[in-house]
PDB file of C-alpha atoms and ligand atoms in Angstrom:
ATOM      1  CA  UNK A  23     105.863  24.016 158.580  1.00 98.00           C
ATOM      2  CA  UNK A  24     103.689  21.559 156.930  1.00 98.00           C
ATOM      3  CA  UNK A  25     102.629  18.528 158.937  1.00 98.00           C
ATOM      4  CA  UNK A  26     101.892  15.618 156.546  1.00 98.00           C
ATOM      5  CA  UNK A  27     100.828  12.105 157.369  1.00 98.00           C
ATOM      6  CA  UNK A  28      99.732  10.695 153.975  1.00 98.00           C
ATOM      7  CA  UNK A  29     102.544   9.326 151.542  1.00 98.00           C
ATOM      8  CA  UNK A  30     100.544  10.648 148.464  1.00 98.00           C
ATOM      9  CA  UNK A  31     100.334  14.115 149.927  1.00 98.00           C
ATOM     10  CA  UNK A  32     103.872  14.117 150.984  1.00 98.00           C
ATOM     11  CA  UNK A  33     104.945  13.182 147.365  1.00 98.00           C
ATOM     12  CA  UNK A  34     102.681  16.018 145.981  1.00 98.00           C
ATOM     13  CA  UNK A  35     104.270  18.485 148.281  1.00 98.00           C
ATOM     14  CA  UNK A  36     107.918  17.540 147.482  1.00 98.00           C
ATOM     15  CA  UNK A  37     107.375  16.872 143.772  1.00 97.00           C
ATOM     16  CA  UNK A  38     110.236  18.554 141.714  1.00 97.00           C
ATOM     17  CA  UNK A  39     112.565  19.058 144.859  1.00 98.00           C
ATOM     18  CA  UNK A  40     115.951  17.960 143.890  1.00 97.00           C
ATOM     19  CA  UNK A  41     118.013  18.859 146.968  1.00 98.00           C
ATOM     20  CA  UNK A  42     115.774  17.614 149.888  1.00 98.00           C
ATOM     21  CA  UNK A  43     117.794  16.995 152.992  1.00 98.00           C
ATOM     22  CA  UNK A  44     116.055  14.508 155.357  1.00 98.00           C
ATOM     23  CA  UNK A  45     116.305  13.695 159.030  1.00 98.00           C
ATOM     24  CA  UNK A  46     114.350  10.666 160.035  1.00 98.00           C
ATOM     25  CA  UNK A  47     113.533  10.395 163.883  1.00 98.00           C
ATOM     26  CA  UNK A  48     111.304   8.592 166.295  1.00 98.00           C
ATOM     27  CA  UNK A  49     110.372  11.983 168.008  1.00 97.00           C
ATOM     28  CA  UNK A  50     110.889  13.034 171.641  1.00 96.00           C
ATOM     29  CA  UNK A  51     113.301  15.503 170.179  1.00 97.00           C
ATOM     30  CA  UNK A  52     116.287  16.949 172.056  1.00 97.00           C
ATOM     31  CA  UNK A  53     119.226  19.187 171.145  1.00 97.00           C
ATOM     32  CA  UNK A  54     120.921  16.243 169.612  1.00 97.00           C
ATOM     33  CA  UNK A  55     118.077  15.779 167.042  1.00 98.00           C
ATOM     34  CA  UNK A  56     118.024  19.600 166.399  1.00 98.00           C
ATOM     35  CA  UNK A  57     121.792  19.634 165.661  1.00 98.00           C
ATOM     36  CA  UNK A  58     120.849  16.944 162.910  1.00 98.00           C
ATOM     37  CA  UNK A  59     118.406  19.402 161.443  1.00 98.00           C
ATOM     38  CA  UNK A  60     121.000  22.278 161.365  1.00 98.00           C
ATOM     39  CA  UNK A  61     123.521  19.933 159.697  1.00 98.00           C
ATOM     40  CA  UNK A  62     120.827  18.896 157.250  1.00 98.00           C
ATOM     41  CA  UNK A  63     120.267  22.624 156.348  1.00 98.00           C
ATOM     42  CA  UNK A  64     123.935  22.900 155.325  1.00 98.00           C
ATOM     43  CA  UNK A  65     123.583  19.997 152.891  1.00 98.00           C
ATOM     44  CA  UNK A  66     120.343  20.791 151.197  1.00 98.00           C
ATOM     45  CA  UNK A  67     117.046  22.575 150.954  1.00 98.00           C
ATOM     46  CA  UNK A  68     114.220  22.020 151.897  1.00 98.00           C
ATOM     47  CA  UNK A  69     114.799  20.211 155.212  1.00 98.00           C
ATOM     48  CA  UNK A  70     112.229  17.425 155.876  1.00 98.00           C
ATOM     49  CA  UNK A  71     112.058  15.528 159.154  1.00 98.00           C
ATOM     50  CA  UNK A  72     109.991  12.556 160.041  1.00 98.00           C
ATOM     51  CA  UNK A  73     108.643  11.332 163.236  1.00 98.00           C
ATOM     52  CA  UNK A  74     107.567   7.731 163.285  1.00 98.00           C
ATOM     53  CA  UNK A  75     108.022   5.217 166.127  1.00 98.00           C
ATOM     54  CA  UNK A  76     108.739   2.083 164.060  1.00 98.00           C
ATOM     55  CA  UNK A  77     107.280  -1.055 165.605  1.00 97.00           C
ATOM     56  CA  UNK A  78     109.466  -3.226 163.278  1.00 97.00           C
ATOM     57  CA  UNK A  79     112.673  -2.322 165.175  1.00 97.00           C
ATOM     58  CA  UNK A  80     111.373  -3.066 168.624  1.00 97.00           C
ATOM     59  CA  UNK A  81     111.813  -6.469 170.180  1.00 94.00           C
ATOM     60  CA  UNK A  82     108.805  -8.084 171.973  1.00 93.00           C
ATOM     61  CA  UNK A  83     110.232  -7.339 175.342  1.00 88.00           C
ATOM     62  CA  UNK A  84     111.379  -3.621 174.493  1.00 90.00           C
ATOM     63  CA  UNK A  85     109.913  -0.279 175.135  1.00 87.00           C
ATOM     64  CA  UNK A  86     107.558   0.273 172.018  1.00 95.00           C
ATOM     65  CA  UNK A  87     104.461   1.120 174.061  1.00 94.00           C
ATOM     66  CA  UNK A  88     106.444   3.194 176.577  1.00 91.00           C
ATOM     67  CA  UNK A  89     108.612   5.037 174.076  1.00 92.00           C
ATOM     68  CA  UNK A  90     108.109   8.829 174.863  1.00 92.00           C
ATOM     69  CA  UNK A  91     105.802  10.395 172.469  1.00 95.00           C
ATOM     70  CA  UNK A  92     105.792  14.257 172.671  1.00 96.00           C
ATOM     71  CA  UNK A  93     104.414  15.288 169.383  1.00 98.00           C
ATOM     72  CA  UNK A  94     103.402  18.801 170.161  1.00 98.00           C
ATOM     73  CA  UNK A  95     106.609  19.794 171.775  1.00 98.00           C
ATOM     74  CA  UNK A  96     108.421  18.152 168.899  1.00 98.00           C
ATOM     75  CA  UNK A  97     106.400  20.266 166.358  1.00 98.00           C
ATOM     76  CA  UNK A  98     107.361  23.526 168.087  1.00 98.00           C
ATOM     77  CA  UNK A  99     111.009  22.652 168.156  1.00 98.00           C
ATOM     78  CA  UNK A 100     111.054  21.743 164.419  1.00 98.00           C
ATOM     79  CA  UNK A 101     109.217  24.946 163.388  1.00 98.00           C
ATOM     80  CA  UNK A 102     111.921  26.873 165.128  1.00 98.00           C
ATOM     81  CA  UNK A 103     114.577  25.114 163.151  1.00 98.00           C
ATOM     82  CA  UNK A 104     112.778  26.119 159.904  1.00 96.00           C
ATOM     83  CA  UNK A 105     111.969  22.579 158.971  1.00 98.00           C
ATOM     84  CA  UNK A 106     109.831  22.787 155.766  1.00 98.00           C
ATOM     85  CA  UNK A 107     107.791  19.437 156.007  1.00 98.00           C
ATOM     86  CA  UNK A 108     107.336  17.192 158.972  1.00 98.00           C
ATOM     87  CA  UNK A 109     106.202  13.838 157.738  1.00 98.00           C
ATOM     88  CA  UNK A 110     104.429  12.195 160.571  1.00 98.00           C
ATOM     89  CA  UNK A 111     102.620   9.027 159.293  1.00 98.00           C
ATOM     90  CA  UNK A 112     100.455   6.774 161.424  1.00 98.00           C
ATOM     91  CA  UNK A 113     101.114   3.143 161.305  1.00 97.00           C
ATOM     92  CA  UNK A 114      98.345   2.791 158.920  1.00 98.00           C
ATOM     93  CA  UNK A 115      99.809   5.302 156.551  1.00 98.00           C
ATOM     94  CA  UNK A 116     103.278   3.711 156.520  1.00 98.00           C
ATOM     95  CA  UNK A 117     102.300   0.112 156.872  1.00 98.00           C
ATOM     96  CA  UNK A 118      98.728   0.028 155.497  1.00 97.00           C
ATOM     97  CA  UNK A 119      99.151  -3.805 155.135  1.00 97.00           C
ATOM     98  CA  UNK A 120     101.546  -6.029 157.043  1.00 96.00           C
ATOM     99  CA  UNK A 121     105.217  -5.165 155.863  1.00 97.00           C
ATOM    100  CA  UNK A 122     106.221  -8.594 154.600  1.00 97.00           C
ATOM    101  CA  UNK A 123     109.065  -7.509 152.367  1.00 98.00           C
ATOM    102  CA  UNK A 124     111.895  -6.673 154.654  1.00 97.00           C
ATOM    103  CA  UNK A 125     115.547  -5.292 153.945  1.00 98.00           C
ATOM    104  CA  UNK A 126     117.983  -7.415 155.890  1.00 97.00           C
ATOM    105  CA  UNK A 127     121.552  -6.329 156.566  1.00 98.00           C
ATOM    106  CA  UNK A 128     124.423  -8.794 155.982  1.00 98.00           C
ATOM    107  CA  UNK A 129     124.949 -11.019 159.151  1.00 96.00           C
ATOM    108  CA  UNK A 130     128.496  -9.888 159.976  1.00 95.00           C
ATOM    109  CA  UNK A 131     127.319  -6.344 160.362  1.00 97.00           C
ATOM    110  CA  UNK A 132     123.603  -6.756 161.401  1.00 97.00           C
ATOM    111  CA  UNK A 133     124.211  -9.551 163.921  1.00 97.00           C
ATOM    112  CA  UNK A 134     127.173  -8.215 166.012  1.00 98.00           C
ATOM    113  CA  UNK A 135     127.224  -5.733 168.794  1.00 98.00           C
ATOM    114  CA  UNK A 136     123.570  -4.178 168.938  1.00 98.00           C
ATOM    115  CA  UNK A 137     122.345  -6.878 166.532  1.00 98.00           C
ATOM    116  CA  UNK A 138     123.498  -9.625 168.836  1.00 97.00           C
ATOM    117  CA  UNK A 139     121.582  -8.091 171.938  1.00 97.00           C
ATOM    118  CA  UNK A 140     118.587  -6.852 169.861  1.00 96.00           C
ATOM    119  CA  UNK A 141     117.770  -9.480 167.169  1.00 96.00           C
ATOM    120  CA  UNK A 142     115.908  -8.100 164.193  1.00 96.00           C
ATOM    121  CA  UNK A 143     116.552  -4.465 165.199  1.00 98.00           C
ATOM    122  CA  UNK A 144     118.641  -3.476 162.169  1.00 98.00           C
ATOM    123  CA  UNK A 145     116.321  -5.294 159.728  1.00 98.00           C
ATOM    124  CA  UNK A 146     113.475  -3.179 161.324  1.00 98.00           C
ATOM    125  CA  UNK A 147     115.644   0.053 160.845  1.00 98.00           C
ATOM    126  CA  UNK A 148     116.725  -0.772 157.271  1.00 98.00           C
ATOM    127  CA  UNK A 149     113.215  -1.630 156.262  1.00 98.00           C
ATOM    128  CA  UNK A 150     111.697   1.634 157.519  1.00 98.00           C
ATOM    129  CA  UNK A 151     114.598   3.724 156.254  1.00 98.00           C
ATOM    130  CA  UNK A 152     114.103   2.479 152.828  1.00 98.00           C
ATOM    131  CA  UNK A 153     110.481   3.054 152.918  1.00 98.00           C
ATOM    132  CA  UNK A 154     110.977   6.676 154.333  1.00 98.00           C
ATOM    133  CA  UNK A 155     113.538   7.317 151.613  1.00 98.00           C
ATOM    134  CA  UNK A 156     110.978   6.090 149.012  1.00 98.00           C
ATOM    135  CA  UNK A 157     108.406   8.463 150.489  1.00 98.00           C
ATOM    136  CA  UNK A 158     110.603  11.522 150.881  1.00 98.00           C
ATOM    137  CA  UNK A 159     113.020  11.102 147.880  1.00 98.00           C
ATOM    138  CA  UNK A 160     115.937  12.744 149.641  1.00 98.00           C
ATOM    139  CA  UNK A 161     119.258  13.884 148.082  1.00 98.00           C
ATOM    140  CA  UNK A 162     120.895  13.549 151.470  1.00 98.00           C
ATOM    141  CA  UNK A 163     119.918  12.089 154.874  1.00 98.00           C
ATOM    142  CA  UNK A 164     121.575  12.856 158.183  1.00 98.00           C
ATOM    143  CA  UNK A 165     122.202  10.133 160.861  1.00 98.00           C
ATOM    144  CA  UNK A 166     124.049  10.588 164.132  1.00 98.00           C
ATOM    145  CA  UNK A 167     127.270   8.900 164.980  1.00 98.00           C
ATOM    146  CA  UNK A 168     125.752   8.105 168.342  1.00 98.00           C
ATOM    147  CA  UNK A 169     124.152   5.095 166.664  1.00 98.00           C
ATOM    148  CA  UNK A 170     127.468   4.216 164.999  1.00 98.00           C
ATOM    149  CA  UNK A 171     126.482   0.797 163.740  1.00 98.00           C
ATOM    150  CA  UNK A 172     123.034   2.177 162.458  1.00 98.00           C
ATOM    151  CA  UNK A 173     124.931   4.799 160.575  1.00 98.00           C
ATOM    152  CA  UNK A 174     127.277   2.281 158.940  1.00 98.00           C
ATOM    153  CA  UNK A 175     124.461  -0.027 158.083  1.00 98.00           C
ATOM    154  CA  UNK A 176     122.402   2.605 156.502  1.00 98.00           C
ATOM    155  CA  UNK A 177     125.367   4.018 154.513  1.00 98.00           C
ATOM    156  CA  UNK A 178     126.242   0.582 153.201  1.00 98.00           C
ATOM    157  CA  UNK A 179     122.686  -0.152 152.276  1.00 98.00           C
ATOM    158  CA  UNK A 180     122.391   3.080 150.382  1.00 98.00           C
ATOM    159  CA  UNK A 181     125.627   2.461 148.503  1.00 98.00           C
ATOM    160  CA  UNK A 182     124.792  -1.221 147.795  1.00 98.00           C
ATOM    161  CA  UNK A 183     121.285  -0.496 146.423  1.00 98.00           C
ATOM    162  CA  UNK A 184     122.561   2.557 144.548  1.00 98.00           C
ATOM    163  CA  UNK A 185     120.018   4.737 146.288  1.00 98.00           C
ATOM    164  CA  UNK A 186     120.210   8.403 145.115  1.00 98.00           C
ATOM    165  CA  UNK A 187     120.554   9.477 148.804  1.00 98.00           C
ATOM    166  CA  UNK A 188     123.993  10.507 150.354  1.00 98.00           C
ATOM    167  CA  UNK A 189     124.238   9.543 154.074  1.00 98.00           C
ATOM    168  CA  UNK A 190     125.872  12.446 156.198  1.00 98.00           C
ATOM    169  CA  UNK A 191     127.242  11.586 159.537  1.00 98.00           C
ATOM    170  CA  UNK A 192     126.701  13.945 162.531  1.00 98.00           C
ATOM    171  CA  UNK A 193     128.872  14.205 165.588  1.00 98.00           C
ATOM    172  CA  UNK A 194     127.264  12.939 168.755  1.00 98.00           C
ATOM    173  CA  UNK A 195     125.829  15.746 170.852  1.00 98.00           C
ATOM    174  CA  UNK A 196     126.765  15.596 174.516  1.00 98.00           C
ATOM    175  CA  UNK A 197     125.743  17.099 177.676  1.00 98.00           C
ATOM    176  CA  UNK A 198     128.551  19.081 179.544  1.00 97.00           C
ATOM    177  CA  UNK A 199     129.294  16.007 181.512  1.00 98.00           C
ATOM    178  CA  UNK A 200     129.841  13.965 178.419  1.00 98.00           C
ATOM    179  CA  UNK A 201     126.541  11.933 178.421  1.00 98.00           C
ATOM    180  CA  UNK A 202     125.409  11.428 174.895  1.00 98.00           C
ATOM    181  CA  UNK A 203     121.873  12.901 174.487  1.00 97.00           C
ATOM    182  CA  UNK A 204     119.316  10.227 173.800  1.00 96.00           C
ATOM    183  CA  UNK A 205     115.500   9.980 174.212  1.00 91.00           C
ATOM    184  CA  UNK A 206     115.972   7.140 176.673  1.00 91.00           C
ATOM    185  CA  UNK A 207     117.942   9.307 178.972  1.00 95.00           C
ATOM    186  CA  UNK A 208     114.549  10.441 180.351  1.00 92.00           C
ATOM    187  CA  UNK A 209     114.232   6.929 181.987  1.00 93.00           C
ATOM    188  CA  UNK A 210     117.093   7.669 184.303  1.00 97.00           C
ATOM    189  CA  UNK A 211     116.388   8.535 188.007  1.00 97.00           C
ATOM    190  CA  UNK A 212     118.412  11.608 189.209  1.00 97.00           C
ATOM    191  CA  UNK A 213     120.889   9.272 190.855  1.00 97.00           C
ATOM    192  CA  UNK A 214     121.415   7.308 187.666  1.00 98.00           C
ATOM    193  CA  UNK A 215     121.757  10.438 185.638  1.00 98.00           C
ATOM    194  CA  UNK A 216     124.663  11.460 187.834  1.00 98.00           C
ATOM    195  CA  UNK A 217     126.352   8.093 187.120  1.00 98.00           C
ATOM    196  CA  UNK A 218     125.517   7.891 183.495  1.00 98.00           C
ATOM    197  CA  UNK A 219     128.543   9.944 182.296  1.00 98.00           C
ATOM    198  CA  UNK A 220     130.784   7.152 183.543  1.00 98.00           C
ATOM    199  CA  UNK A 221     129.939   5.276 180.290  1.00 98.00           C
ATOM    200  CA  UNK A 222     131.681   7.892 178.180  1.00 98.00           C
ATOM    201  CA  UNK A 223     134.531   8.174 180.709  1.00 98.00           C
ATOM    202  CA  UNK A 224     135.182   4.586 180.295  1.00 98.00           C
ATOM    203  CA  UNK A 225     135.225   4.707 176.528  1.00 98.00           C
ATOM    204  CA  UNK A 226     137.742   7.603 176.850  1.00 98.00           C
ATOM    205  CA  UNK A 227     139.944   5.477 179.190  1.00 98.00           C
ATOM    206  CA  UNK A 228     139.840   2.579 176.782  1.00 98.00           C
ATOM    207  CA  UNK A 229     140.675   4.860 173.843  1.00 98.00           C
ATOM    208  CA  UNK A 230     143.543   6.524 175.734  1.00 97.00           C
ATOM    209  CA  UNK A 231     145.077   3.059 176.538  1.00 97.00           C
ATOM    210  CA  UNK A 232     144.841   2.127 172.893  1.00 96.00           C
ATOM    211  CA  UNK A 233     146.354   5.453 171.828  1.00 95.00           C
ATOM    212  CA  UNK A 234     149.286   4.975 174.244  1.00 95.00           C
ATOM    213  CA  UNK A 235     150.189   1.656 172.713  1.00 94.00           C
ATOM    214  CA  UNK A 236     148.288  -0.852 174.845  1.00 91.00           C
ATOM    215  CA  UNK A 237     146.957  -3.255 172.190  1.00 88.00           C
ATOM    216  CA  UNK A 238     145.836  -6.194 174.344  1.00 93.00           C
ATOM    217  CA  UNK A 239     142.238  -5.356 173.414  1.00 95.00           C
ATOM    218  CA  UNK A 240     140.620  -8.310 175.020  1.00 95.00           C
ATOM    219  CA  UNK A 241     142.091  -7.267 178.458  1.00 96.00           C
ATOM    220  CA  UNK A 242     141.213  -3.649 177.890  1.00 97.00           C
ATOM    221  CA  UNK A 243     137.518  -4.632 177.142  1.00 98.00           C
ATOM    222  CA  UNK A 244     137.328  -6.875 180.118  1.00 97.00           C
ATOM    223  CA  UNK A 245     138.853  -4.381 182.482  1.00 97.00           C
ATOM    224  CA  UNK A 246     136.382  -1.736 181.323  1.00 98.00           C
ATOM    225  CA  UNK A 247     133.345  -4.179 181.693  1.00 98.00           C
ATOM    226  CA  UNK A 248     134.588  -5.065 185.117  1.00 98.00           C
ATOM    227  CA  UNK A 249     134.855  -1.346 186.137  1.00 97.00           C
ATOM    228  CA  UNK A 250     131.254  -0.696 185.005  1.00 98.00           C
ATOM    229  CA  UNK A 251     129.983  -3.766 186.733  1.00 98.00           C
ATOM    230  CA  UNK A 252     131.712  -2.478 190.013  1.00 98.00           C
ATOM    231  CA  UNK A 253     129.783   0.757 189.632  1.00 98.00           C
ATOM    232  CA  UNK A 254     126.418  -1.026 189.354  1.00 98.00           C
ATOM    233  CA  UNK A 255     126.131  -1.225 185.492  1.00 98.00           C
ATOM    234  CA  UNK A 256     125.219  -4.256 183.587  1.00 98.00           C
ATOM    235  CA  UNK A 257     127.160  -4.045 180.340  1.00 98.00           C
ATOM    236  CA  UNK A 258     126.193  -5.960 177.306  1.00 98.00           C
ATOM    237  CA  UNK A 259     129.610  -5.166 175.505  1.00 98.00           C
ATOM    238  CA  UNK A 260     132.380  -2.870 175.266  1.00 98.00           C
ATOM    239  CA  UNK A 261     134.057  -3.734 172.122  1.00 98.00           C
ATOM    240  CA  UNK A 262     137.082  -2.223 170.089  1.00 98.00           C
ATOM    241  CA  UNK A 263     136.327  -2.647 166.454  1.00 98.00           C
ATOM    242  CA  UNK A 264     137.667  -1.607 162.974  1.00 98.00           C
ATOM    243  CA  UNK A 265     135.886   1.563 161.980  1.00 98.00           C
ATOM    244  CA  UNK A 266     135.749   0.329 158.414  1.00 97.00           C
ATOM    245  CA  UNK A 267     133.538  -2.787 158.952  1.00 97.00           C
ATOM    246  CA  UNK A 268     132.925  -3.059 162.698  1.00 98.00           C
ATOM    247  CA  UNK A 269     134.687  -6.334 162.898  1.00 97.00           C
ATOM    248  CA  UNK A 270     137.360  -7.062 165.647  1.00 97.00           C
ATOM    249  CA  UNK A 271     140.779  -5.933 164.637  1.00 97.00           C
ATOM    250  CA  UNK A 272     143.556  -8.651 163.982  1.00 96.00           C
ATOM    251  CA  UNK A 273     147.055  -8.328 165.533  1.00 93.00           C
ATOM    252  CA  UNK A 274     148.147  -7.255 162.051  1.00 95.00           C
ATOM    253  CA  UNK A 275     145.447  -4.438 161.961  1.00 96.00           C
ATOM    254  CA  UNK A 276     146.564  -3.218 165.272  1.00 94.00           C
ATOM    255  CA  UNK A 277     150.163  -3.091 164.240  1.00 91.00           C
ATOM    256  CA  UNK A 278     149.281  -1.253 161.129  1.00 94.00           C
ATOM    257  CA  UNK A 279     147.308   1.437 162.966  1.00 93.00           C
ATOM    258  CA  UNK A 280     143.999   0.473 161.462  1.00 96.00           C
ATOM    259  CA  UNK A 281     141.432   3.189 162.471  1.00 98.00           C
ATOM    260  CA  UNK A 282     139.399   1.907 165.486  1.00 98.00           C
ATOM    261  CA  UNK A 283     136.215   2.806 167.348  1.00 98.00           C
ATOM    262  CA  UNK A 284     135.149   1.554 170.772  1.00 98.00           C
ATOM    263  CA  UNK A 285     131.528   0.841 171.238  1.00 98.00           C
ATOM    264  CA  UNK A 286     129.496   0.176 174.397  1.00 98.00           C
ATOM    265  CA  UNK A 287     126.097  -0.753 175.475  1.00 98.00           C
ATOM    266  CA  UNK A 288     125.190  -1.022 179.201  1.00 98.00           C
ATOM    267  CA  UNK A 289     122.161  -0.973 181.355  1.00 98.00           C
ATOM    268  CA  UNK A 290     121.946   1.346 184.309  1.00 98.00           C
ATOM    269  CA  UNK A 291     118.773   0.364 186.257  1.00 97.00           C
ATOM    270  CA  UNK A 292     116.198  -0.337 183.603  1.00 94.00           C
ATOM    271  CA  UNK A 293     117.773   2.114 181.079  1.00 95.00           C
ATOM    272  CA  UNK A 294     120.041   0.713 178.306  1.00 96.00           C
ATOM    273  CA  UNK A 295     122.554   3.295 177.199  1.00 98.00           C
ATOM    274  CA  UNK A 296     124.801   3.005 174.136  1.00 98.00           C
ATOM    275  CA  UNK A 297     127.767   5.102 173.244  1.00 98.00           C
ATOM    276  CA  UNK A 298     130.983   4.899 171.249  1.00 98.00           C
ATOM    277  CA  UNK A 299     134.251   6.901 170.593  1.00 98.00           C
ATOM    278  CA  UNK A 300     136.582   6.945 167.561  1.00 98.00           C
ATOM    279  CA  UNK A 301     140.133   6.213 168.599  1.00 96.00           C
TER     280      UNK A 301
HETATM  281  O1  PAF B 414     117.694   6.409 164.980  1.00 55.51           O
HETATM  282  C1  PAF B 414     116.368   6.454 165.021  1.00 55.51           C
HETATM  283  O2  PAF B 414     115.738   7.419 165.559  1.00 55.51           O
HETATM  284  C2  PAF B 414     115.650   5.323 164.202  1.00 55.51           C
HETATM  285  O3  PAF B 414     116.420   4.163 164.275  1.00 55.51           O
HETATM  286  C3  PAF B 414     115.276   5.760 162.770  1.00 55.51           C
HETATM  287  C4  PAF B 414     116.574   5.987 162.011  1.00 55.51           C
HETATM  288  C5  PAF B 414     114.525   7.084 162.851  1.00 55.51           C
HETATM  289  C6  PAF B 414     114.504   4.612 162.101  1.00 55.51           C
HETATM  290  O4  PAF B 414     113.281   4.401 162.839  1.00 55.51           O
END
């Protein structure tokens, strides 16, 4: 595997490649990321991964400095997956001057759910994703459904800008007890780790109620939030949305069987976990 930090060198290395499959990451790789690499391999060749902890998507009180950086271990995992190039720019490589041009998602999609609790987050994501796409020139790029809203925003962005990159969605990779794998799980204490699968269980309960015809979604959301609070969580939201645009469904949407997804974000101790489930 070639490890490249400079944009010019990366472009030289990938010149002429028409079927590159790309997986952008912030490192601290776990099985979930590796499943994205395997899916990428099915959709293109060569597979290119990136590791870059993107300052633009962290709020002032978030964990940018503390974000786990495990470069050597990540390299070994990617080598085993047969990744051809790892693009690992420094901040100076990717942002040699202040990144004043930004890509901003539309308000209805970018300022709801995660966007409401992490202002500026999605503009940070879309800006770096466009820049990484511009460096790598991928034919396809793989994003996990674990970050459901991110996946939808990146997909809409790619479509609206007519980027030549098809966005492939990967299923969420879960531990046996249902907890979605995430780099931030490592902040959980042993006791919190034992409690953490309650988030996915709660999403399943909500989804099952909807499937069995309980359509008072306001009450379902409230009940689920209360349950988590009683178990010691601090939920930001549990929200049933339309899959197509992540907006709240109307009574008509519900009556017509509009495809839905339930999304949640909640803090357990100092760790903020997010998860979702298509209904
Ligand atoms: O999902 C992530 O790890 C990041 O948001 C991404 C897509 C690599 C952009 O920094």
